[in-house]
Amino acid sequence: MSEEKRSIHGTWSSRWTFILAATGSAVGLGNIWKFPYMAGDNGGGAFVLVYLACICIIGLPIMLGEIMIGRRGRSSPANSMKSLAAEANTTSAWTLLGATGALAGLLILSFYSVAAGWAMSYIFNGFQNITAESSSSSFNNLLSSPLSLIFWHSLFIAITVFIVARGILKGLEKWINTLMPMLFLIILLLCIYAMQTGAFFEGLRYLFMPDFSKINPQVMLEALGQAFFTLSLGMGAIMAYGAYMPANQNIGKTAVSVAALDTGVALLAGIAIFPIVFANGLAPSEGPGLVFVTLPIAFSAMPFGILFGTLFFVLLSIAALSSSISLIEPGVAWLIESLKIKRITATILLGFAAWFIGLFSALSFNLLSEFTILGKNFFDATDFLTNQIMLPLGGIFIAIFVGWVMKKEHVLDELGFQENFIFKAWYFSVRFVAPTLVGLVFLYFFL
Ligand code: PFF
């Protein structure tokens, strides 16, 4: 194992920190905002089933691969791929994979921060006397105000830049340690509230009873993309964090814990939200506003709702921050290593780029709503390009790199595995199953 080699950016202070940081990256808007509305847009149970299959069969094996590449390479994803390609005597063109990953992170951050801005603005919602109609109209009012959207988007990027410029290894641990469990508790509280809405079982049925006739190429691609997005895979975020992982930590167990926590949070968010949707006569296919329209209704109806509502959106914003820093870290680490510039300069440069591109996403709900690419507004088009194309494609190449380019003895050495059944199953998956399945979904969708 790469015992003495350390990243120039530092190492996590303990094993627990990597799990926290990777979970912090994975758990974010993808679980609480995106998962429920995508499930609602794609017919509920059928989507959830394909999504869970993608997490287990494709996501988990690739996550192990990403952590391993990061820890063995001990640098930014682009340079880790470069040095591991050299170790395997192949072309340094693999650096490109890390570079496109960094670009994907930047593009994701550009619209992620617009949605994170919605969460931040909801901290000040007040959560009183909210009905289904008033909730919908306040969300629409927010979307129609370019200045508010740009303000919150800018604030979110500024905080992300501030944290990353100081160095993500500092201070992150303390925060995630206490705040993530709190977010988890409020989601549980929302589930309890959902139980007495009278539509709890309707919600559960919607989420967990698949209607197989609803599975089509689009649902498959969306579920696949969501699996990559929610686990922060396919662009190097988890790889960048792997570079800071202590050498004696078990990669397999760690990946399973992160994926399980992430999936648990997404499912609980769905369990909380759909009963509220049905009890209030809202449509599950409400789109990106789903969480922002439903949850305020619940908070305004429960005791201490102002307190819980405010706290929930504070915590959701922090969960979004612990994800956004991992979106920009692969690019920042790469710029520092290759251009030998300071962390603060690299962060401001990339933060500015994400902010600028994000302006078009913020305006795509109002001033630029007429401007569409393949029928999608700028926000949805960036989301589609990154989550449904760039991340799964990145995933295929990462799997191929681990399964076909790296030498098997290096893989075994880094994972600290014997050549047992688990290793064989995983290795088979990265070599054959994951690339083939992702390839098939692409073919199915595009042909
Ligand atoms: N996984 C994050 C979420 O679910 O909100 C989003 C994300 C972070 C996606 C980092 C990709 C990534 F590399």
PDB file of C-alpha atoms in Angstrom, residues 131-352:
ATOM      1  CA  THR A 131     -51.255  26.426   1.959  1.00  0.00           C
ATOM      2  CA  ALA A 132     -50.559  24.414  -1.175  1.00  0.00           C
ATOM      3  CA  GLU A 133     -51.423  27.434  -3.359  1.00  0.00           C
ATOM      4  CA  SER A 134     -49.452  29.994  -1.387  1.00  0.00           C
ATOM      5  CA  SER A 135     -46.462  27.685  -1.283  1.00  0.00           C
ATOM      6  CA  SER A 136     -46.483  27.183  -5.053  1.00  0.00           C
ATOM      7  CA  SER A 137     -46.821  30.849  -5.707  1.00  0.00           C
ATOM      8  CA  SER A 138     -43.974  31.838  -3.382  1.00  0.00           C
ATOM      9  CA  PHE A 139     -41.675  29.396  -5.134  1.00  0.00           C
ATOM     10  CA  ASN A 140     -42.728  30.790  -8.507  1.00  0.00           C
ATOM     11  CA  ASN A 141     -42.151  34.311  -7.251  1.00  0.00           C
ATOM     12  CA  LEU A 142     -38.632  33.376  -6.278  1.00  0.00           C
ATOM     13  CA  LEU A 143     -37.972  31.884  -9.721  1.00  0.00           C
ATOM     14  CA  SER A 144     -39.288  34.936 -11.475  1.00  0.00           C
ATOM     15  CA  SER A 145     -36.946  37.303  -9.658  1.00  0.00           C
ATOM     16  CA  PRO A 146     -33.562  37.432 -11.423  1.00  0.00           C
ATOM     17  CA  LEU A 147     -32.042  39.608  -8.726  1.00  0.00           C
ATOM     18  CA  SER A 148     -32.915  37.283  -5.842  1.00  0.00           C
ATOM     19  CA  LEU A 149     -31.698  34.232  -7.728  1.00  0.00           C
ATOM     20  CA  ILE A 150     -28.428  35.904  -8.641  1.00  0.00           C
ATOM     21  CA  PHE A 151     -27.954  37.188  -5.099  1.00  0.00           C
ATOM     22  CA  TRP A 152     -28.335  33.735  -3.502  1.00  0.00           C
ATOM     23  CA  HIS A 153     -26.335  32.018  -6.237  1.00  0.00           C
ATOM     24  CA  SER A 154     -23.479  34.501  -5.727  1.00  0.00           C
ATOM     25  CA  LEU A 155     -23.575  34.111  -1.952  1.00  0.00           C
ATOM     26  CA  PHE A 156     -23.434  30.329  -2.209  1.00  0.00           C
ATOM     27  CA  ILE A 157     -20.465  30.393  -4.600  1.00  0.00           C
ATOM     28  CA  ALA A 158     -18.699  32.932  -2.375  1.00  0.00           C
ATOM     29  CA  ILE A 159     -19.045  30.683   0.700  1.00  0.00           C
ATOM     30  CA  THR A 160     -17.860  27.652  -1.304  1.00  0.00           C
ATOM     31  CA  VAL A 161     -14.819  29.576  -2.521  1.00  0.00           C
ATOM     32  CA  PHE A 162     -14.070  30.781   1.001  1.00  0.00           C
ATOM     33  CA  ILE A 163     -14.071  27.246   2.424  1.00  0.00           C
ATOM     34  CA  VAL A 164     -12.073  25.693  -0.426  1.00  0.00           C
ATOM     35  CA  ALA A 165      -9.538  28.536  -0.447  1.00  0.00           C
ATOM     36  CA  ARG A 166      -8.749  27.902   3.229  1.00  0.00           C
ATOM     37  CA  GLY A 167      -8.138  24.237   2.400  1.00  0.00           C
ATOM     38  CA  ILE A 168     -10.924  21.686   2.736  1.00  0.00           C
ATOM     39  CA  LEU A 169      -9.014  19.632   5.243  1.00  0.00           C
ATOM     40  CA  LYS A 170      -9.320  22.394   7.812  1.00  0.00           C
ATOM     41  CA  GLY A 171     -12.443  22.629   9.823  1.00  0.00           C
ATOM     42  CA  LEU A 172     -14.621  20.453   7.657  1.00  0.00           C
ATOM     43  CA  GLU A 173     -14.507  17.582  10.107  1.00  0.00           C
ATOM     44  CA  LYS A 174     -16.032  19.449  13.040  1.00  0.00           C
ATOM     45  CA  TRP A 175     -18.913  20.760  10.986  1.00  0.00           C
ATOM     46  CA  ILE A 176     -19.956  17.614   9.249  1.00  0.00           C
ATOM     47  CA  ASN A 177     -19.607  15.650  12.455  1.00  0.00           C
ATOM     48  CA  THR A 178     -22.474  17.409  14.207  1.00  0.00           C
ATOM     49  CA  LEU A 179     -24.558  18.924  11.452  1.00  0.00           C
ATOM     50  CA  MET A 180     -25.138  15.884   9.279  1.00  0.00           C
ATOM     51  CA  PRO A 181     -26.717  13.852  12.085  1.00  0.00           C
ATOM     52  CA  MET A 182     -28.963  16.840  12.827  1.00  0.00           C
ATOM     53  CA  LEU A 183     -30.170  16.950   9.241  1.00  0.00           C
ATOM     54  CA  PHE A 184     -30.855  13.243   9.454  1.00  0.00           C
ATOM     55  CA  LEU A 185     -32.962  13.781  12.610  1.00  0.00           C
ATOM     56  CA  ILE A 186     -35.089  16.497  11.000  1.00  0.00           C
ATOM     57  CA  ILE A 187     -35.761  14.262   8.015  1.00  0.00           C
ATOM     58  CA  LEU A 188     -36.875  11.561  10.471  1.00  0.00           C
ATOM     59  CA  LEU A 189     -39.133  14.120  12.111  1.00  0.00           C
ATOM     60  CA  LEU A 190     -40.640  14.912   8.718  1.00  0.00           C
ATOM     61  CA  CYS A 191     -41.246  11.191   8.181  1.00  0.00           C
ATOM     62  CA  ILE A 192     -43.128  11.079  11.485  1.00  0.00           C
ATOM     63  CA  TYR A 193     -45.166  14.060  10.384  1.00  0.00           C
ATOM     64  CA  ALA A 194     -45.830  12.318   7.065  1.00  0.00           C
ATOM     65  CA  MET A 195     -47.234   9.311   8.950  1.00  0.00           C
ATOM     66  CA  GLN A 196     -50.155  11.298  10.206  1.00  0.00           C
ATOM     67  CA  THR A 197     -51.057  13.127   7.006  1.00  0.00           C
ATOM     68  CA  GLY A 198     -53.496  10.360   6.098  1.00  0.00           C
ATOM     69  CA  ALA A 199     -51.623   9.673   2.860  1.00  0.00           C
ATOM     70  CA  PHE A 200     -48.595   7.870   4.279  1.00  0.00           C
ATOM     71  CA  PHE A 201     -49.313   4.533   2.634  1.00  0.00           C
ATOM     72  CA  GLU A 202     -50.238   6.172  -0.622  1.00  0.00           C
ATOM     73  CA  GLY A 203     -46.806   7.827  -0.540  1.00  0.00           C
ATOM     74  CA  LEU A 204     -45.041   4.562   0.270  1.00  0.00           C
ATOM     75  CA  ARG A 205     -46.908   2.726  -2.461  1.00  0.00           C
ATOM     76  CA  TYR A 206     -45.974   5.405  -4.961  1.00  0.00           C
ATOM     77  CA  LEU A 207     -42.313   5.167  -4.035  1.00  0.00           C
ATOM     78  CA  PHE A 208     -41.905   1.428  -3.634  1.00  0.00           C
ATOM     79  CA  MET A 209     -44.495  -0.332  -5.835  1.00  0.00           C
ATOM     80  CA  PRO A 210     -42.932  -0.321  -9.283  1.00  0.00           C
ATOM     81  CA  ASP A 211     -45.201  -0.105 -12.280  1.00  0.00           C
ATOM     82  CA  PHE A 212     -42.941  -1.964 -14.690  1.00  0.00           C
ATOM     83  CA  SER A 213     -44.689  -0.523 -17.719  1.00  0.00           C
ATOM     84  CA  LYS A 214     -43.172   2.830 -16.775  1.00  0.00           C
ATOM     85  CA  ILE A 215     -39.583   1.641 -17.298  1.00  0.00           C
ATOM     86  CA  ASN A 216     -38.338   3.104 -20.579  1.00  0.00           C
ATOM     87  CA  PRO A 217     -34.971   4.346 -21.917  1.00  0.00           C
ATOM     88  CA  GLN A 218     -35.497   7.808 -20.504  1.00  0.00           C
ATOM     89  CA  VAL A 219     -36.284   6.509 -16.999  1.00  0.00           C
ATOM     90  CA  MET A 220     -33.219   4.278 -17.178  1.00  0.00           C
ATOM     91  CA  LEU A 221     -30.885   7.073 -18.218  1.00  0.00           C
ATOM     92  CA  GLU A 222     -32.275   9.423 -15.586  1.00  0.00           C
ATOM     93  CA  ALA A 223     -31.951   6.809 -12.846  1.00  0.00           C
ATOM     94  CA  LEU A 224     -28.415   5.992 -13.948  1.00  0.00           C
ATOM     95  CA  GLY A 225     -27.424   9.660 -14.038  1.00  0.00           C
ATOM     96  CA  GLN A 226     -28.987  10.220 -10.634  1.00  0.00           C
ATOM     97  CA  ALA A 227     -27.044   7.270  -9.179  1.00  0.00           C
ATOM     98  CA  PHE A 228     -23.777   8.848 -10.334  1.00  0.00           C
ATOM     99  CA  PHE A 229     -24.800  12.317  -9.214  1.00  0.00           C
ATOM    100  CA  THR A 230     -25.949  11.321  -5.760  1.00  0.00           C
ATOM    101  CA  LEU A 231     -22.823   9.267  -5.048  1.00  0.00           C
ATOM    102  CA  SER A 232     -20.601  12.071  -6.455  1.00  0.00           C
ATOM    103  CA  LEU A 233     -19.136   9.654  -9.012  1.00  0.00           C
ATOM    104  CA  GLY A 234     -17.793   9.918 -12.523  1.00  0.00           C
ATOM    105  CA  MET A 235     -15.981  13.227 -12.214  1.00  0.00           C
ATOM    106  CA  GLY A 236     -13.284  12.702  -9.622  1.00  0.00           C
ATOM    107  CA  ALA A 237     -14.819  14.192  -6.465  1.00  0.00           C
ATOM    108  CA  ILE A 238     -14.501  10.973  -4.516  1.00  0.00           C
ATOM    109  CA  MET A 239     -11.148  10.339  -6.216  1.00  0.00           C
ATOM    110  CA  ALA A 240      -9.849  13.714  -5.002  1.00  0.00           C
ATOM    111  CA  TYR A 241     -10.961  12.840  -1.475  1.00  0.00           C
ATOM    112  CA  GLY A 242      -9.386   9.389  -1.787  1.00  0.00           C
ATOM    113  CA  ALA A 243      -6.030  11.097  -2.263  1.00  0.00           C
ATOM    114  CA  TYR A 244      -6.264  12.418   1.299  1.00  0.00           C
ATOM    115  CA  MET A 245      -7.211   9.036   2.760  1.00  0.00           C
ATOM    116  CA  PRO A 246      -4.906   7.321   5.246  1.00  0.00           C
ATOM    117  CA  ALA A 247      -3.152   4.291   3.804  1.00  0.00           C
ATOM    118  CA  ASN A 248      -4.434   1.822   6.379  1.00  0.00           C
ATOM    119  CA  GLN A 249      -8.125   2.398   5.786  1.00  0.00           C
ATOM    120  CA  ASN A 250     -10.283  -0.323   4.264  1.00  0.00           C
ATOM    121  CA  ILE A 251     -11.602   1.045   0.972  1.00  0.00           C
ATOM    122  CA  GLY A 252     -14.339  -1.544   0.460  1.00  0.00           C
ATOM    123  CA  LYS A 253     -16.058  -1.075   3.818  1.00  0.00           C
ATOM    124  CA  THR A 254     -15.770   2.680   3.520  1.00  0.00           C
ATOM    125  CA  ALA A 255     -17.426   2.763   0.102  1.00  0.00           C
ATOM    126  CA  VAL A 256     -20.289   0.576   1.320  1.00  0.00           C
ATOM    127  CA  SER A 257     -20.923   2.844   4.327  1.00  0.00           C
ATOM    128  CA  VAL A 258     -20.948   5.996   2.201  1.00  0.00           C
ATOM    129  CA  ALA A 259     -23.302   4.509  -0.401  1.00  0.00           C
ATOM    130  CA  ALA A 260     -25.626   3.127   2.288  1.00  0.00           C
ATOM    131  CA  LEU A 261     -25.854   6.426   4.173  1.00  0.00           C
ATOM    132  CA  ASP A 262     -26.459   8.323   0.953  1.00  0.00           C
ATOM    133  CA  THR A 263     -29.198   5.977  -0.231  1.00  0.00           C
ATOM    134  CA  GLY A 264     -30.809   5.982   3.217  1.00  0.00           C
ATOM    135  CA  VAL A 265     -31.090   9.769   3.225  1.00  0.00           C
ATOM    136  CA  ALA A 266     -32.590   9.871  -0.285  1.00  0.00           C
ATOM    137  CA  LEU A 267     -35.194   7.213   0.531  1.00  0.00           C
ATOM    138  CA  LEU A 268     -36.152   8.892   3.808  1.00  0.00           C
ATOM    139  CA  ALA A 269     -36.558  12.199   2.003  1.00  0.00           C
ATOM    140  CA  GLY A 270     -38.902  10.482  -0.450  1.00  0.00           C
ATOM    141  CA  ILE A 271     -40.818   8.808   2.390  1.00  0.00           C
ATOM    142  CA  ALA A 272     -41.309  12.204   4.025  1.00  0.00           C
ATOM    143  CA  ILE A 273     -42.253  14.117   0.901  1.00  0.00           C
ATOM    144  CA  PHE A 274     -44.715  12.001  -1.110  1.00  0.00           C
ATOM    145  CA  PRO A 275     -47.343  11.628   1.648  1.00  0.00           C
ATOM    146  CA  ILE A 276     -47.306  15.419   2.011  1.00  0.00           C
ATOM    147  CA  VAL A 277     -47.665  15.761  -1.764  1.00  0.00           C
ATOM    148  CA  PHE A 278     -50.708  13.471  -1.882  1.00  0.00           C
ATOM    149  CA  ALA A 279     -52.323  14.789   1.303  1.00  0.00           C
ATOM    150  CA  ASN A 280     -52.259  18.304  -0.152  1.00  0.00           C
ATOM    151  CA  GLY A 281     -53.482  17.414  -3.601  1.00  0.00           C
ATOM    152  CA  LEU A 282     -50.148  18.373  -5.212  1.00  0.00           C
ATOM    153  CA  ALA A 283     -48.733  16.623  -8.262  1.00  0.00           C
ATOM    154  CA  PRO A 284     -45.711  14.321  -7.756  1.00  0.00           C
ATOM    155  CA  SER A 285     -44.487  15.582 -11.112  1.00  0.00           C
ATOM    156  CA  GLU A 286     -44.206  19.148  -9.845  1.00  0.00           C
ATOM    157  CA  GLY A 287     -40.575  19.262 -11.066  1.00  0.00           C
ATOM    158  CA  PRO A 288     -37.616  21.005  -9.411  1.00  0.00           C
ATOM    159  CA  GLY A 289     -39.906  22.925  -7.057  1.00  0.00           C
ATOM    160  CA  LEU A 290     -41.297  19.777  -5.401  1.00  0.00           C
ATOM    161  CA  VAL A 291     -39.403  19.960  -2.102  1.00  0.00           C
ATOM    162  CA  PHE A 292     -39.672  23.722  -1.891  1.00  0.00           C
ATOM    163  CA  VAL A 293     -43.419  23.635  -2.331  1.00  0.00           C
ATOM    164  CA  THR A 294     -44.236  20.640  -0.113  1.00  0.00           C
ATOM    165  CA  LEU A 295     -42.019  20.960   2.947  1.00  0.00           C
ATOM    166  CA  PRO A 296     -43.042  24.500   3.960  1.00  0.00           C
ATOM    167  CA  ILE A 297     -46.660  23.262   4.104  1.00  0.00           C
ATOM    168  CA  ALA A 298     -45.570  20.557   6.551  1.00  0.00           C
ATOM    169  CA  PHE A 299     -43.497  22.916   8.681  1.00  0.00           C
ATOM    170  CA  SER A 300     -46.275  25.482   8.895  1.00  0.00           C
ATOM    171  CA  ALA A 301     -48.656  22.775  10.156  1.00  0.00           C
ATOM    172  CA  MET A 302     -46.437  21.240  12.861  1.00  0.00           C
ATOM    173  CA  PRO A 303     -45.665  22.489  16.374  1.00  0.00           C
ATOM    174  CA  PHE A 304     -42.435  24.524  16.478  1.00  0.00           C
ATOM    175  CA  GLY A 305     -42.582  24.542  12.699  1.00  0.00           C
ATOM    176  CA  ILE A 306     -40.769  27.871  12.408  1.00  0.00           C
ATOM    177  CA  LEU A 307     -37.865  26.483  14.357  1.00  0.00           C
ATOM    178  CA  PHE A 308     -37.730  23.165  12.505  1.00  0.00           C
ATOM    179  CA  GLY A 309     -38.304  24.738   9.107  1.00  0.00           C
ATOM    180  CA  THR A 310     -35.555  27.287   9.568  1.00  0.00           C
ATOM    181  CA  LEU A 311     -33.174  24.690  10.941  1.00  0.00           C
ATOM    182  CA  PHE A 312     -33.984  22.306   8.095  1.00  0.00           C
ATOM    183  CA  PHE A 313     -33.084  24.811   5.398  1.00  0.00           C
ATOM    184  CA  VAL A 314     -29.935  25.900   7.286  1.00  0.00           C
ATOM    185  CA  LEU A 315     -28.832  22.280   7.417  1.00  0.00           C
ATOM    186  CA  LEU A 316     -29.811  21.619   3.809  1.00  0.00           C
ATOM    187  CA  SER A 317     -27.697  24.600   2.751  1.00  0.00           C
ATOM    188  CA  ILE A 318     -24.760  23.229   4.739  1.00  0.00           C
ATOM    189  CA  ALA A 319     -25.244  19.784   3.186  1.00  0.00           C
ATOM    190  CA  ALA A 320     -25.167  21.509  -0.203  1.00  0.00           C
ATOM    191  CA  LEU A 321     -21.927  23.262   0.781  1.00  0.00           C
ATOM    192  CA  SER A 322     -20.226  20.053   1.828  1.00  0.00           C
ATOM    193  CA  SER A 323     -21.078  18.770  -1.671  1.00  0.00           C
ATOM    194  CA  SER A 324     -20.179  21.901  -3.587  1.00  0.00           C
ATOM    195  CA  ILE A 325     -16.673  21.992  -2.153  1.00  0.00           C
ATOM    196  CA  SER A 326     -16.097  18.522  -3.569  1.00  0.00           C
ATOM    197  CA  LEU A 327     -17.309  19.697  -6.973  1.00  0.00           C
ATOM    198  CA  ILE A 328     -14.573  22.287  -7.256  1.00  0.00           C
ATOM    199  CA  GLU A 329     -11.773  20.495  -5.364  1.00  0.00           C
ATOM    200  CA  PRO A 330     -10.622  18.256  -8.285  1.00  0.00           C
ATOM    201  CA  GLY A 331     -10.085  21.319 -10.505  1.00  0.00           C
ATOM    202  CA  VAL A 332      -8.504  23.374  -7.728  1.00  0.00           C
ATOM    203  CA  ALA A 333      -6.025  20.640  -6.762  1.00  0.00           C
ATOM    204  CA  TRP A 334      -5.145  20.150 -10.417  1.00  0.00           C
ATOM    205  CA  LEU A 335      -4.518  23.868 -11.053  1.00  0.00           C
ATOM    206  CA  ILE A 336      -2.347  24.093  -7.931  1.00  0.00           C
ATOM    207  CA  GLU A 337      -0.252  21.113  -9.001  1.00  0.00           C
ATOM    208  CA  SER A 338       0.116  21.990 -12.652  1.00  0.00           C
ATOM    209  CA  LEU A 339       0.303  25.784 -12.686  1.00  0.00           C
ATOM    210  CA  LYS A 340       1.994  25.999  -9.271  1.00  0.00           C
ATOM    211  CA  ILE A 341      -0.411  28.725  -8.254  1.00  0.00           C
ATOM    212  CA  LYS A 342      -1.721  29.374  -4.752  1.00  0.00           C
ATOM    213  CA  ARG A 343      -4.833  27.593  -3.536  1.00  0.00           C
ATOM    214  CA  ILE A 344      -6.656  30.860  -3.122  1.00  0.00           C
ATOM    215  CA  THR A 345      -5.933  31.951  -6.710  1.00  0.00           C
ATOM    216  CA  ALA A 346      -6.994  28.592  -8.133  1.00  0.00           C
ATOM    217  CA  THR A 347     -10.209  28.616  -6.121  1.00  0.00           C
ATOM    218  CA  ILE A 348     -11.169  32.148  -7.056  1.00  0.00           C
ATOM    219  CA  LEU A 349     -10.527  31.438 -10.742  1.00  0.00           C
ATOM    220  CA  LEU A 350     -12.716  28.351 -10.831  1.00  0.00           C
ATOM    221  CA  GLY A 351     -15.323  29.846  -8.510  1.00  0.00           C
ATOM    222  CA  PHE A 352     -15.623  32.811 -10.831  1.00  0.00           C
TER     223      PHE A 352
END
